[in-house]
Amino acid sequence: MYSPALPTWRQGVSLREPRSGGGGRSRSKVNRFTGGIDLKNTPTDWLTQQFKAGMDVGQTTNQISPRPNAETAVFYGARSVGEKTLEHVTTTFNTLDYAATAKVKVFGTETATSVGAQYYRRRTNLASEFGRNFPTPDVTTIGGAATSTAGEDYVENKTLGFYVQEQLSWSDRRFLTLAMRGDANSAFGRDFNAAYYPKVSGAWVLNEEPFWKWPQVNTLRLRGAWGQAGQQPDVFDAVTLYTPTTGPGDVPILTPGSLGNTALKPERGEELELGFDAGFWQDRLTLAVTRFDRQTKDAIVRAPVRPSDGFPGVRVVNLGEMKSWGTEVGLNARARRAPTRGAGGQLRNRPQSGSSR
């Protein structure tokens, strides 16, 4: 807070005068476009096809330019000669998704066979410019600075996946699902092609079976599932990188940056889940119990690089295994349901009790 009673060097915040706070400009501009298309085709009563395509493009421009004057330059130190930073970031997401499902009923069994393909791409472009030491405050373009530097980054990641799934249903109370998915990602090592993830799940509504004779348990459903999933590495984890720099005699050279791993593959998780859902006395009391066992293999770990390899830092490898397990229990009770009032204030759905006389 500014106060005339304080010494000049104590006026303002962080040892700066209030007038020095207006000696800079920070501005950010964001443009974004999101679009998509969804086409659905049903050539027959048993076959359905669907195609989806989407795009999300975001453009951000950031500008930071301190502009101290002669009175406030002392508060900016090395930045008092004037500097400007300009960043342009463009992030693009593209998705393509095709799925087809055929439903057929054979010998009392309802089947739903699905196949599909998915494509995903994420691309980021970054261009940055920096200028320092401007001749006058009126010169604001980076080209007018005494020294200027520029940088550029380009990062792209692609995923292509295919899947097939079979769903079976018997009498609308016994269900079984079998599925397999394969994924290829640009971040995998060149010695690893694709990852495949199976899945099996099932459910059985026992209370709807003809042999069920316990009216107190109005709902009982057994369920179980087993499946695998993966976590892909970062974009450049599998690639050996070199850093461009300036060598002796101002000659451009390359120096070791990071050591890649051509055999790098995704982190694979596997989980088994068993449980049941039960409802008692017209769902006045409901119980859900789930037991899960989870295991992670080929965990992605950053391991130190041996000095003899000639690269600094760490190398990304598949190493280690993790396990977790637990039991989840959920219990809900509805002790009393209050009657509702209709038009005119009359009670509806009022529970009956006692005997009539």
mmCIF file of C-alpha atoms in Angstrom:
data_model
loop_
_atom_site.group_PDB
_atom_site.id
_atom_site.type_symbol
_atom_site.label_atom_id
_atom_site.label_comp_id
_atom_site.label_asym_id
_atom_site.label_seq_id
_atom_site.Cartn_x
_atom_site.Cartn_y
_atom_site.Cartn_z
ATOM 1 C CA MET A 1 0.000 0.000 0.000
ATOM 2 C CA TYR A 2 1.348 3.444 -0.914
ATOM 3 C CA SER A 3 1.891 5.868 1.937
ATOM 4 C CA PRO A 4 3.694 9.271 1.737
ATOM 5 C CA ALA A 5 4.823 8.806 5.351
ATOM 6 C CA LEU A 6 7.024 5.840 4.381
ATOM 7 C CA PRO A 7 10.464 6.150 2.784
ATOM 8 C CA THR A 8 10.500 5.854 -0.997
ATOM 9 C CA TRP A 9 12.160 2.428 -0.953
ATOM 10 C CA ARG A 10 9.370 1.011 1.259
ATOM 11 C CA GLN A 11 6.433 2.242 -0.822
ATOM 12 C CA GLY A 12 4.625 -0.495 -2.726
ATOM 13 C CA VAL A 13 4.934 -4.290 -2.663
ATOM 14 C CA SER A 14 8.054 -6.487 -2.768
ATOM 15 C CA LEU A 15 10.301 -3.419 -2.475
ATOM 16 C CA ARG A 16 8.741 -1.842 -5.588
ATOM 17 C CA GLU A 17 6.995 1.454 -5.864
ATOM 18 C CA PRO A 18 3.349 1.355 -6.911
ATOM 19 C CA ARG A 19 4.230 3.262 -10.081
ATOM 20 C CA SER A 20 6.588 0.445 -11.146
ATOM 21 C CA GLY A 21 3.685 -2.014 -11.316
ATOM 22 C CA GLY A 22 2.371 -0.388 -14.476
ATOM 23 C CA GLY A 23 5.656 -0.774 -16.301
ATOM 24 C CA GLY A 24 4.782 -4.089 -17.942
ATOM 25 C CA ARG A 25 2.198 -5.836 -20.026
ATOM 26 C CA SER A 26 1.026 -9.432 -19.952
ATOM 27 C CA ARG A 27 -1.569 -10.588 -22.430
ATOM 28 C CA SER A 28 -3.029 -13.920 -23.472
ATOM 29 C CA LYS A 29 -5.340 -14.685 -26.384
ATOM 30 C CA VAL A 30 -7.148 -17.992 -26.799
ATOM 31 C CA ASN A 31 -9.080 -19.300 -29.831
ATOM 32 C CA ARG A 32 -10.760 -22.685 -29.841
ATOM 33 C CA PHE A 33 -12.758 -24.692 -32.346
ATOM 34 C CA THR A 34 -14.605 -27.924 -31.565
ATOM 35 C CA GLY A 35 -16.517 -29.846 -34.188
ATOM 36 C CA GLY A 36 -17.757 -33.331 -34.911
ATOM 37 C CA ILE A 37 -19.924 -35.532 -37.046
ATOM 38 C CA ASP A 38 -22.016 -38.554 -36.057
ATOM 39 C CA LEU A 39 -23.493 -40.851 -38.709
ATOM 40 C CA LYS A 40 -25.713 -43.826 -37.876
ATOM 41 C CA ASN A 41 -26.921 -46.408 -40.359
ATOM 42 C CA THR A 42 -29.379 -49.292 -39.841
ATOM 43 C CA PRO A 43 -29.571 -51.200 -43.145
ATOM 44 C CA THR A 44 -31.532 -54.064 -41.521
ATOM 45 C CA ASP A 45 -33.364 -54.596 -38.269
ATOM 46 C CA TRP A 46 -30.438 -56.659 -36.924
ATOM 47 C CA LEU A 47 -27.432 -54.568 -38.060
ATOM 48 C CA THR A 48 -26.405 -51.110 -36.853
ATOM 49 C CA GLN A 49 -23.394 -49.086 -37.966
ATOM 50 C CA GLN A 50 -22.074 -45.851 -36.507
ATOM 51 C CA PHE A 51 -19.259 -43.522 -37.553
ATOM 52 C CA LYS A 52 -17.973 -40.610 -35.477
ATOM 53 C CA ALA A 53 -15.319 -38.014 -36.273
ATOM 54 C CA GLY A 54 -14.227 -35.133 -34.116
ATOM 55 C CA MET A 55 -11.718 -32.305 -34.006
ATOM 56 C CA ASP A 56 -10.655 -30.000 -31.199
ATOM 57 C CA VAL A 57 -8.214 -27.192 -32.090
ATOM 58 C CA GLY A 58 -6.943 -24.715 -29.531
ATOM 59 C CA GLN A 59 -4.651 -21.765 -30.278
ATOM 60 C CA THR A 60 -3.046 -19.717 -27.513
ATOM 61 C CA THR A 61 -0.835 -16.656 -27.834
ATOM 62 C CA ASN A 62 0.988 -15.403 -24.736
ATOM 63 C CA GLN A 63 2.879 -12.115 -24.605
ATOM 64 C CA ILE A 64 4.942 -10.702 -21.736
ATOM 65 C CA SER A 65 6.737 -7.385 -22.189
ATOM 66 C CA PRO A 66 7.995 -5.272 -19.258
ATOM 67 C CA ARG A 67 8.293 -1.610 -20.288
ATOM 68 C CA PRO A 68 10.097 0.265 -17.534
ATOM 69 C CA ASN A 69 10.710 3.964 -17.852
ATOM 70 C CA ALA A 70 13.675 5.954 -16.596
ATOM 71 C CA GLU A 71 12.159 6.334 -13.107
ATOM 72 C CA THR A 72 11.237 2.696 -12.556
ATOM 73 C CA ALA A 73 14.084 0.961 -14.423
ATOM 74 C CA VAL A 74 16.007 0.468 -11.200
ATOM 75 C CA PHE A 75 13.358 -1.957 -9.949
ATOM 76 C CA TYR A 76 13.766 -4.305 -12.966
ATOM 77 C CA GLY A 77 17.492 -4.976 -12.817
ATOM 78 C CA ALA A 78 18.707 -6.765 -15.956
ATOM 79 C CA ARG A 79 15.238 -6.453 -17.480
ATOM 80 C CA SER A 80 15.415 -2.662 -17.395
ATOM 81 C CA VAL A 81 16.795 -2.558 -20.966
ATOM 82 C CA GLY A 82 13.448 -3.962 -22.133
ATOM 83 C CA GLU A 83 12.503 -7.496 -23.125
ATOM 84 C CA LYS A 84 9.585 -9.310 -24.736
ATOM 85 C CA THR A 85 8.486 -12.958 -24.793
ATOM 86 C CA LEU A 86 5.996 -14.227 -27.368
ATOM 87 C CA GLU A 87 4.593 -17.791 -27.432
ATOM 88 C CA HIS A 88 2.274 -19.435 -29.954
ATOM 89 C CA VAL A 89 0.802 -22.806 -28.916
ATOM 90 C CA THR A 90 -1.497 -24.859 -31.140
ATOM 91 C CA THR A 91 -2.975 -28.098 -29.813
ATOM 92 C CA THR A 92 -5.005 -30.347 -32.113
ATOM 93 C CA PHE A 93 -6.988 -33.484 -31.214
ATOM 94 C CA ASN A 94 -8.451 -35.719 -33.948
ATOM 95 C CA THR A 95 -10.645 -38.778 -33.362
ATOM 96 C CA LEU A 96 -12.220 -41.336 -35.696
ATOM 97 C CA ASP A 97 -14.513 -44.094 -34.439
ATOM 98 C CA TYR A 98 -16.359 -46.813 -36.346
ATOM 99 C CA ALA A 99 -18.542 -49.497 -34.759
ATOM 100 C CA ALA A 100 -20.917 -52.143 -36.106
ATOM 101 C CA THR A 101 -23.248 -54.363 -34.077
ATOM 102 C CA ALA A 102 -25.259 -57.360 -35.288
ATOM 103 C CA LYS A 103 -28.013 -58.735 -33.039
ATOM 104 C CA VAL A 104 -29.337 -62.240 -33.675
ATOM 105 C CA LYS A 105 -31.501 -64.632 -31.665
ATOM 106 C CA VAL A 106 -30.529 -68.315 -31.964
ATOM 107 C CA PHE A 107 -32.227 -71.155 -30.020
ATOM 108 C CA GLY A 108 -33.459 -68.792 -27.312
ATOM 109 C CA THR A 109 -30.082 -67.091 -26.960
ATOM 110 C CA GLU A 110 -29.750 -63.409 -27.846
ATOM 111 C CA THR A 111 -26.362 -62.495 -29.304
ATOM 112 C CA ALA A 112 -24.848 -59.093 -30.035
ATOM 113 C CA THR A 113 -21.611 -59.185 -32.031
ATOM 114 C CA SER A 114 -19.677 -55.908 -32.229
ATOM 115 C CA VAL A 115 -16.551 -54.910 -34.138
ATOM 116 C CA GLY A 116 -14.936 -51.519 -34.279
ATOM 117 C CA ALA A 117 -11.877 -49.393 -34.897
ATOM 118 C CA GLN A 118 -10.679 -46.210 -33.209
ATOM 119 C CA TYR A 119 -8.028 -43.692 -34.245
ATOM 120 C CA TYR A 120 -6.736 -40.904 -32.019
ATOM 121 C CA ARG A 121 -4.100 -38.226 -32.704
ATOM 122 C CA ARG A 122 -2.787 -35.473 -30.445
ATOM 123 C CA ARG A 123 -0.479 -32.848 -31.921
ATOM 124 C CA THR A 124 1.129 -29.841 -30.236
ATOM 125 C CA ASN A 125 3.057 -27.059 -32.000
ATOM 126 C CA LEU A 126 4.969 -24.511 -29.926
ATOM 127 C CA ALA A 127 6.830 -21.528 -31.378
ATOM 128 C CA SER A 128 8.509 -19.059 -29.024
ATOM 129 C CA GLU A 129 10.401 -15.809 -29.585
ATOM 130 C CA PHE A 130 12.399 -13.708 -27.173
ATOM 131 C CA GLY A 131 13.995 -10.274 -27.586
ATOM 132 C CA ARG A 132 16.086 -8.161 -25.204
ATOM 133 C CA ASN A 133 17.586 -4.681 -25.173
ATOM 134 C CA PHE A 134 15.272 -2.356 -27.071
ATOM 135 C CA PRO A 135 16.537 1.079 -28.161
ATOM 136 C CA THR A 136 13.443 2.972 -26.973
ATOM 137 C CA PRO A 137 10.136 2.087 -25.256
ATOM 138 C CA ASP A 138 8.389 2.879 -28.557
ATOM 139 C CA VAL A 139 9.990 -0.128 -30.267
ATOM 140 C CA THR A 140 7.857 -3.140 -29.338
ATOM 141 C CA THR A 141 8.599 -5.747 -32.037
ATOM 142 C CA ILE A 142 11.100 -8.498 -31.277
ATOM 143 C CA GLY A 143 12.870 -7.757 -34.562
ATOM 144 C CA GLY A 144 13.850 -4.375 -33.132
ATOM 145 C CA ALA A 145 15.706 -5.872 -30.162
ATOM 146 C CA ALA A 146 19.493 -5.949 -30.020
ATOM 147 C CA THR A 147 19.458 -9.685 -29.257
ATOM 148 C CA SER A 148 16.745 -12.195 -30.080
ATOM 149 C CA THR A 149 16.282 -15.951 -29.882
ATOM 150 C CA ALA A 150 13.619 -18.355 -31.099
ATOM 151 C CA GLY A 151 12.541 -21.871 -30.337
ATOM 152 C CA GLU A 152 10.194 -24.471 -31.746
ATOM 153 C CA ASP A 153 8.660 -27.707 -30.447
ATOM 154 C CA TYR A 154 6.568 -30.302 -32.223
ATOM 155 C CA VAL A 155 5.003 -33.263 -30.397
ATOM 156 C CA GLU A 156 2.673 -35.833 -31.958
ATOM 157 C CA ASN A 157 1.125 -38.998 -30.563
ATOM 158 C CA LYS A 158 -1.066 -41.495 -32.459
ATOM 159 C CA THR A 159 -3.122 -44.482 -31.340
ATOM 160 C CA LEU A 160 -4.886 -47.032 -33.539
ATOM 161 C CA GLY A 161 -7.081 -49.658 -31.941
ATOM 162 C CA PHE A 162 -9.384 -52.494 -33.017
ATOM 163 C CA TYR A 163 -11.811 -54.506 -30.932
ATOM 164 C CA VAL A 164 -14.289 -57.359 -31.189
ATOM 165 C CA GLN A 165 -16.963 -58.153 -28.616
ATOM 166 C CA GLU A 166 -19.602 -60.848 -28.166
ATOM 167 C CA GLN A 167 -22.536 -60.409 -25.786
ATOM 168 C CA LEU A 168 -24.783 -63.376 -24.934
ATOM 169 C CA SER A 169 -28.068 -63.284 -23.061
ATOM 170 C CA TRP A 170 -30.287 -66.150 -21.919
ATOM 171 C CA SER A 171 -33.893 -65.429 -20.881
ATOM 172 C CA ASP A 172 -32.867 -61.828 -20.093
ATOM 173 C CA ARG A 173 -31.429 -62.929 -16.761
ATOM 174 C CA ARG A 174 -28.107 -64.637 -17.571
ATOM 175 C CA PHE A 175 -25.470 -62.553 -19.356
ATOM 176 C CA LEU A 176 -21.960 -63.185 -20.656
ATOM 177 C CA THR A 177 -19.581 -60.809 -22.458
ATOM 178 C CA LEU A 178 -16.327 -61.741 -24.223
ATOM 179 C CA ALA A 179 -14.086 -59.099 -25.781
ATOM 180 C CA MET A 180 -10.608 -58.519 -27.174
ATOM 181 C CA ARG A 181 -8.919 -55.215 -27.992
ATOM 182 C CA GLY A 182 -5.628 -54.467 -29.738
ATOM 183 C CA ASP A 183 -3.802 -51.120 -29.590
ATOM 184 C CA ALA A 184 -0.786 -49.753 -31.430
ATOM 185 C CA ASN A 185 0.744 -46.477 -30.290
ATOM 186 C CA SER A 186 3.495 -44.309 -31.719
ATOM 187 C CA ALA A 187 5.165 -44.144 -28.279
ATOM 188 C CA PHE A 188 5.883 -47.900 -28.231
ATOM 189 C CA GLY A 189 9.428 -49.071 -28.956
ATOM 190 C CA ARG A 190 10.093 -50.149 -32.551
ATOM 191 C CA ASP A 191 10.660 -53.739 -31.380
ATOM 192 C CA PHE A 192 7.138 -53.882 -29.899
ATOM 193 C CA ASN A 193 4.224 -53.833 -32.329
ATOM 194 C CA ALA A 194 0.907 -53.892 -30.498
ATOM 195 C CA ALA A 195 -0.742 -54.725 -27.193
ATOM 196 C CA TYR A 196 -3.779 -56.999 -26.825
ATOM 197 C CA TYR A 197 -6.216 -56.823 -23.918
ATOM 198 C CA PRO A 198 -8.880 -59.512 -23.284
ATOM 199 C CA LYS A 199 -12.026 -59.101 -21.189
ATOM 200 C CA VAL A 200 -14.650 -61.467 -19.721
ATOM 201 C CA SER A 201 -17.679 -60.471 -17.648
ATOM 202 C CA GLY A 202 -20.914 -62.093 -16.571
ATOM 203 C CA ALA A 203 -24.017 -61.576 -14.463
ATOM 204 C CA TRP A 204 -26.863 -63.777 -13.190
ATOM 205 C CA VAL A 205 -30.172 -62.416 -11.872
ATOM 206 C CA LEU A 206 -31.054 -65.220 -9.472
ATOM 207 C CA ASN A 207 -34.286 -63.782 -8.128
ATOM 208 C CA GLU A 208 -35.933 -64.057 -11.564
ATOM 209 C CA GLU A 209 -35.290 -67.802 -11.843
ATOM 210 C CA PRO A 210 -38.313 -70.129 -11.465
ATOM 211 C CA PHE A 211 -36.716 -71.925 -8.526
ATOM 212 C CA TRP A 212 -36.415 -68.737 -6.437
ATOM 213 C CA LYS A 213 -38.701 -69.120 -3.360
ATOM 214 C CA TRP A 214 -37.535 -66.385 -0.965
ATOM 215 C CA PRO A 215 -39.835 -63.345 -1.255
ATOM 216 C CA GLN A 216 -37.930 -61.518 1.501
ATOM 217 C CA VAL A 217 -34.990 -61.241 -0.920
ATOM 218 C CA ASN A 218 -36.658 -59.532 -3.859
ATOM 219 C CA THR A 219 -33.381 -58.835 -5.722
ATOM 220 C CA LEU A 220 -30.218 -60.918 -5.973
ATOM 221 C CA ARG A 221 -27.683 -60.504 -8.760
ATOM 222 C CA LEU A 222 -24.310 -62.244 -8.963
ATOM 223 C CA ARG A 223 -21.616 -60.581 -11.081
ATOM 224 C CA GLY A 224 -18.001 -61.092 -12.019
ATOM 225 C CA ALA A 225 -15.458 -59.617 -14.426
ATOM 226 C CA TRP A 226 -11.860 -60.120 -15.459
ATOM 227 C CA GLY A 227 -9.931 -57.941 -17.850
ATOM 228 C CA GLN A 228 -6.706 -56.231 -18.820
ATOM 229 C CA ALA A 229 -5.865 -52.648 -19.739
ATOM 230 C CA GLY A 230 -2.714 -50.710 -20.576
ATOM 231 C CA GLN A 231 -1.004 -47.401 -19.923
ATOM 232 C CA GLN A 232 1.134 -46.111 -22.785
ATOM 233 C CA PRO A 233 4.562 -44.465 -22.291
ATOM 234 C CA ASP A 234 5.258 -40.783 -22.919
ATOM 235 C CA VAL A 235 5.854 -39.632 -26.466
ATOM 236 C CA PHE A 236 9.678 -39.745 -26.568
ATOM 237 C CA ASP A 237 10.400 -42.412 -23.924
ATOM 238 C CA ALA A 238 11.353 -45.068 -26.491
ATOM 239 C CA VAL A 239 13.460 -42.801 -28.730
ATOM 240 C CA THR A 240 17.147 -41.981 -28.345
ATOM 241 C CA LEU A 241 17.477 -38.200 -28.513
ATOM 242 C CA TYR A 242 20.393 -35.869 -29.169
ATOM 243 C CA THR A 243 20.490 -32.202 -28.222
ATOM 244 C CA PRO A 244 21.628 -29.648 -30.827
ATOM 245 C CA THR A 245 24.125 -27.104 -29.543
ATOM 246 C CA THR A 246 27.021 -24.918 -30.667
ATOM 247 C CA GLY A 247 30.492 -26.436 -30.539
ATOM 248 C CA PRO A 248 33.996 -25.037 -30.845
ATOM 249 C CA GLY A 249 34.373 -22.524 -33.623
ATOM 250 C CA ASP A 250 30.615 -21.870 -33.641
ATOM 251 C CA VAL A 251 30.053 -25.176 -35.429
ATOM 252 C CA PRO A 252 26.636 -26.825 -34.822
ATOM 253 C CA ILE A 253 26.979 -30.200 -33.126
ATOM 254 C CA LEU A 254 24.846 -32.829 -31.396
ATOM 255 C CA THR A 255 25.331 -34.004 -27.820
ATOM 256 C CA PRO A 256 23.723 -37.052 -26.130
ATOM 257 C CA GLY A 257 20.333 -36.138 -24.698
ATOM 258 C CA SER A 258 18.466 -39.231 -23.517
ATOM 259 C CA LEU A 259 18.820 -42.965 -24.137
ATOM 260 C CA GLY A 260 15.745 -44.619 -25.641
ATOM 261 C CA ASN A 261 14.397 -48.150 -25.274
ATOM 262 C CA THR A 262 13.428 -49.942 -28.493
ATOM 263 C CA ALA A 263 11.676 -52.697 -26.514
ATOM 264 C CA LEU A 264 9.520 -50.328 -24.450
ATOM 265 C CA LYS A 265 5.915 -51.504 -24.130
ATOM 266 C CA PRO A 266 2.831 -50.337 -22.244
ATOM 267 C CA GLU A 267 2.246 -50.858 -18.577
ATOM 268 C CA ARG A 268 -0.295 -53.699 -18.277
ATOM 269 C CA GLY A 269 -2.926 -53.909 -15.570
ATOM 270 C CA GLU A 270 -5.042 -56.981 -14.795
ATOM 271 C CA GLU A 271 -8.054 -57.061 -12.466
ATOM 272 C CA LEU A 272 -10.492 -59.690 -11.202
ATOM 273 C CA GLU A 273 -13.740 -58.507 -9.645
ATOM 274 C CA LEU A 274 -16.437 -60.639 -7.986
ATOM 275 C CA GLY A 275 -19.512 -59.481 -6.146
ATOM 276 C CA PHE A 276 -23.268 -59.452 -5.702
ATOM 277 C CA ASP A 277 -26.159 -56.990 -5.267
ATOM 278 C CA ALA A 278 -29.105 -57.866 -3.029
ATOM 279 C CA GLY A 279 -32.359 -56.160 -2.076
ATOM 280 C CA PHE A 280 -34.512 -57.119 0.912
ATOM 281 C CA TRP A 281 -38.171 -56.406 1.695
ATOM 282 C CA GLN A 282 -38.971 -54.537 -1.522
ATOM 283 C CA ASP A 283 -35.563 -52.842 -1.539
ATOM 284 C CA ARG A 284 -36.019 -51.269 1.865
ATOM 285 C CA LEU A 285 -32.565 -52.675 2.558
ATOM 286 C CA THR A 286 -29.974 -53.034 -0.233
ATOM 287 C CA LEU A 287 -26.514 -54.550 -0.024
ATOM 288 C CA ALA A 288 -23.635 -54.426 -2.554
ATOM 289 C CA VAL A 289 -20.420 -56.380 -1.974
ATOM 290 C CA THR A 290 -17.404 -56.357 -4.306
ATOM 291 C CA ARG A 291 -14.054 -58.108 -3.972
ATOM 292 C CA PHE A 292 -11.236 -57.039 -6.307
ATOM 293 C CA ASP A 293 -7.682 -58.190 -6.961
ATOM 294 C CA ARG A 294 -5.535 -55.929 -9.133
ATOM 295 C CA GLN A 295 -2.077 -56.613 -10.536
ATOM 296 C CA THR A 296 0.162 -54.342 -12.614
ATOM 297 C CA LYS A 297 2.956 -55.826 -14.710
ATOM 298 C CA ASP A 298 5.681 -54.228 -16.831
ATOM 299 C CA ALA A 299 5.454 -51.048 -14.778
ATOM 300 C CA ILE A 300 7.004 -48.027 -16.507
ATOM 301 C CA VAL A 301 9.995 -46.925 -14.407
ATOM 302 C CA ARG A 302 12.739 -44.348 -14.972
ATOM 303 C CA ALA A 303 16.022 -46.101 -14.197
ATOM 304 C CA PRO A 304 19.431 -44.343 -13.965
ATOM 305 C CA VAL A 305 21.650 -44.716 -17.023
ATOM 306 C CA ARG A 306 25.075 -46.299 -16.550
ATOM 307 C CA PRO A 307 27.919 -43.819 -17.179
ATOM 308 C CA SER A 308 29.456 -46.260 -19.671
ATOM 309 C CA ASP A 309 26.420 -45.837 -21.976
ATOM 310 C CA GLY A 310 27.492 -42.282 -22.739
ATOM 311 C CA PHE A 311 24.105 -40.693 -22.003
ATOM 312 C CA PRO A 312 23.083 -38.590 -19.004
ATOM 313 C CA GLY A 313 19.953 -38.842 -16.873
ATOM 314 C CA VAL A 314 17.559 -41.795 -16.852
ATOM 315 C CA ARG A 315 16.171 -44.406 -19.233
ATOM 316 C CA VAL A 316 12.538 -45.544 -19.311
ATOM 317 C CA VAL A 317 12.174 -49.320 -18.872
ATOM 318 C CA ASN A 318 9.469 -51.875 -18.041
ATOM 319 C CA LEU A 319 10.390 -53.047 -14.600
ATOM 320 C CA GLY A 320 8.560 -54.196 -11.510
ATOM 321 C CA GLU A 321 5.161 -55.467 -10.476
ATOM 322 C CA MET A 322 2.490 -54.077 -8.165
ATOM 323 C CA LYS A 323 -0.472 -55.779 -6.480
ATOM 324 C CA SER A 324 -3.497 -54.435 -4.661
ATOM 325 C CA TRP A 325 -6.686 -55.985 -3.341
ATOM 326 C CA GLY A 326 -9.663 -55.045 -1.264
ATOM 327 C CA THR A 327 -13.345 -55.471 -0.483
ATOM 328 C CA GLU A 328 -16.029 -52.837 -0.946
ATOM 329 C CA VAL A 329 -19.314 -53.046 0.979
ATOM 330 C CA GLY A 330 -22.275 -50.717 0.502
ATOM 331 C CA LEU A 331 -25.412 -50.841 2.655
ATOM 332 C CA ASN A 332 -28.482 -48.629 2.202
ATOM 333 C CA ALA A 333 -31.611 -48.669 4.346
ATOM 334 C CA ARG A 334 -34.947 -46.928 3.874
ATOM 335 C CA ALA A 335 -36.707 -47.035 7.221
ATOM 336 C CA ARG A 336 -39.878 -45.160 6.260
ATOM 337 C CA ARG A 337 -41.412 -43.628 3.146
ATOM 338 C CA ALA A 338 -43.533 -40.569 3.814
ATOM 339 C CA PRO A 339 -46.884 -40.288 1.960
ATOM 340 C CA THR A 340 -47.136 -37.757 -0.881
ATOM 341 C CA ARG A 341 -49.910 -35.188 -1.307
ATOM 342 C CA GLY A 342 -51.780 -34.774 -4.548
ATOM 343 C CA ALA A 343 -54.111 -32.036 -5.767
ATOM 344 C CA GLY A 344 -56.302 -30.610 -3.030
ATOM 345 C CA GLY A 345 -53.928 -31.801 -0.324
ATOM 346 C CA GLN A 346 -55.179 -35.388 -0.386
ATOM 347 C CA LEU A 347 -52.738 -38.089 0.653
ATOM 348 C CA ARG A 348 -51.644 -40.614 -1.958
ATOM 349 C CA ASN A 349 -49.796 -43.899 -1.615
ATOM 350 C CA ARG A 350 -50.658 -43.904 2.065
ATOM 351 C CA PRO A 351 -49.478 -47.128 3.692
ATOM 352 C CA GLN A 352 -52.208 -49.277 5.219
ATOM 353 C CA SER A 353 -51.811 -50.612 8.724
ATOM 354 C CA GLY A 354 -53.977 -52.364 11.282
ATOM 355 C CA SER A 355 -57.301 -54.061 10.545
ATOM 356 C CA SER A 356 -60.635 -52.693 9.395
ATOM 357 C CA ARG A 357 -63.648 -52.867 11.729
#
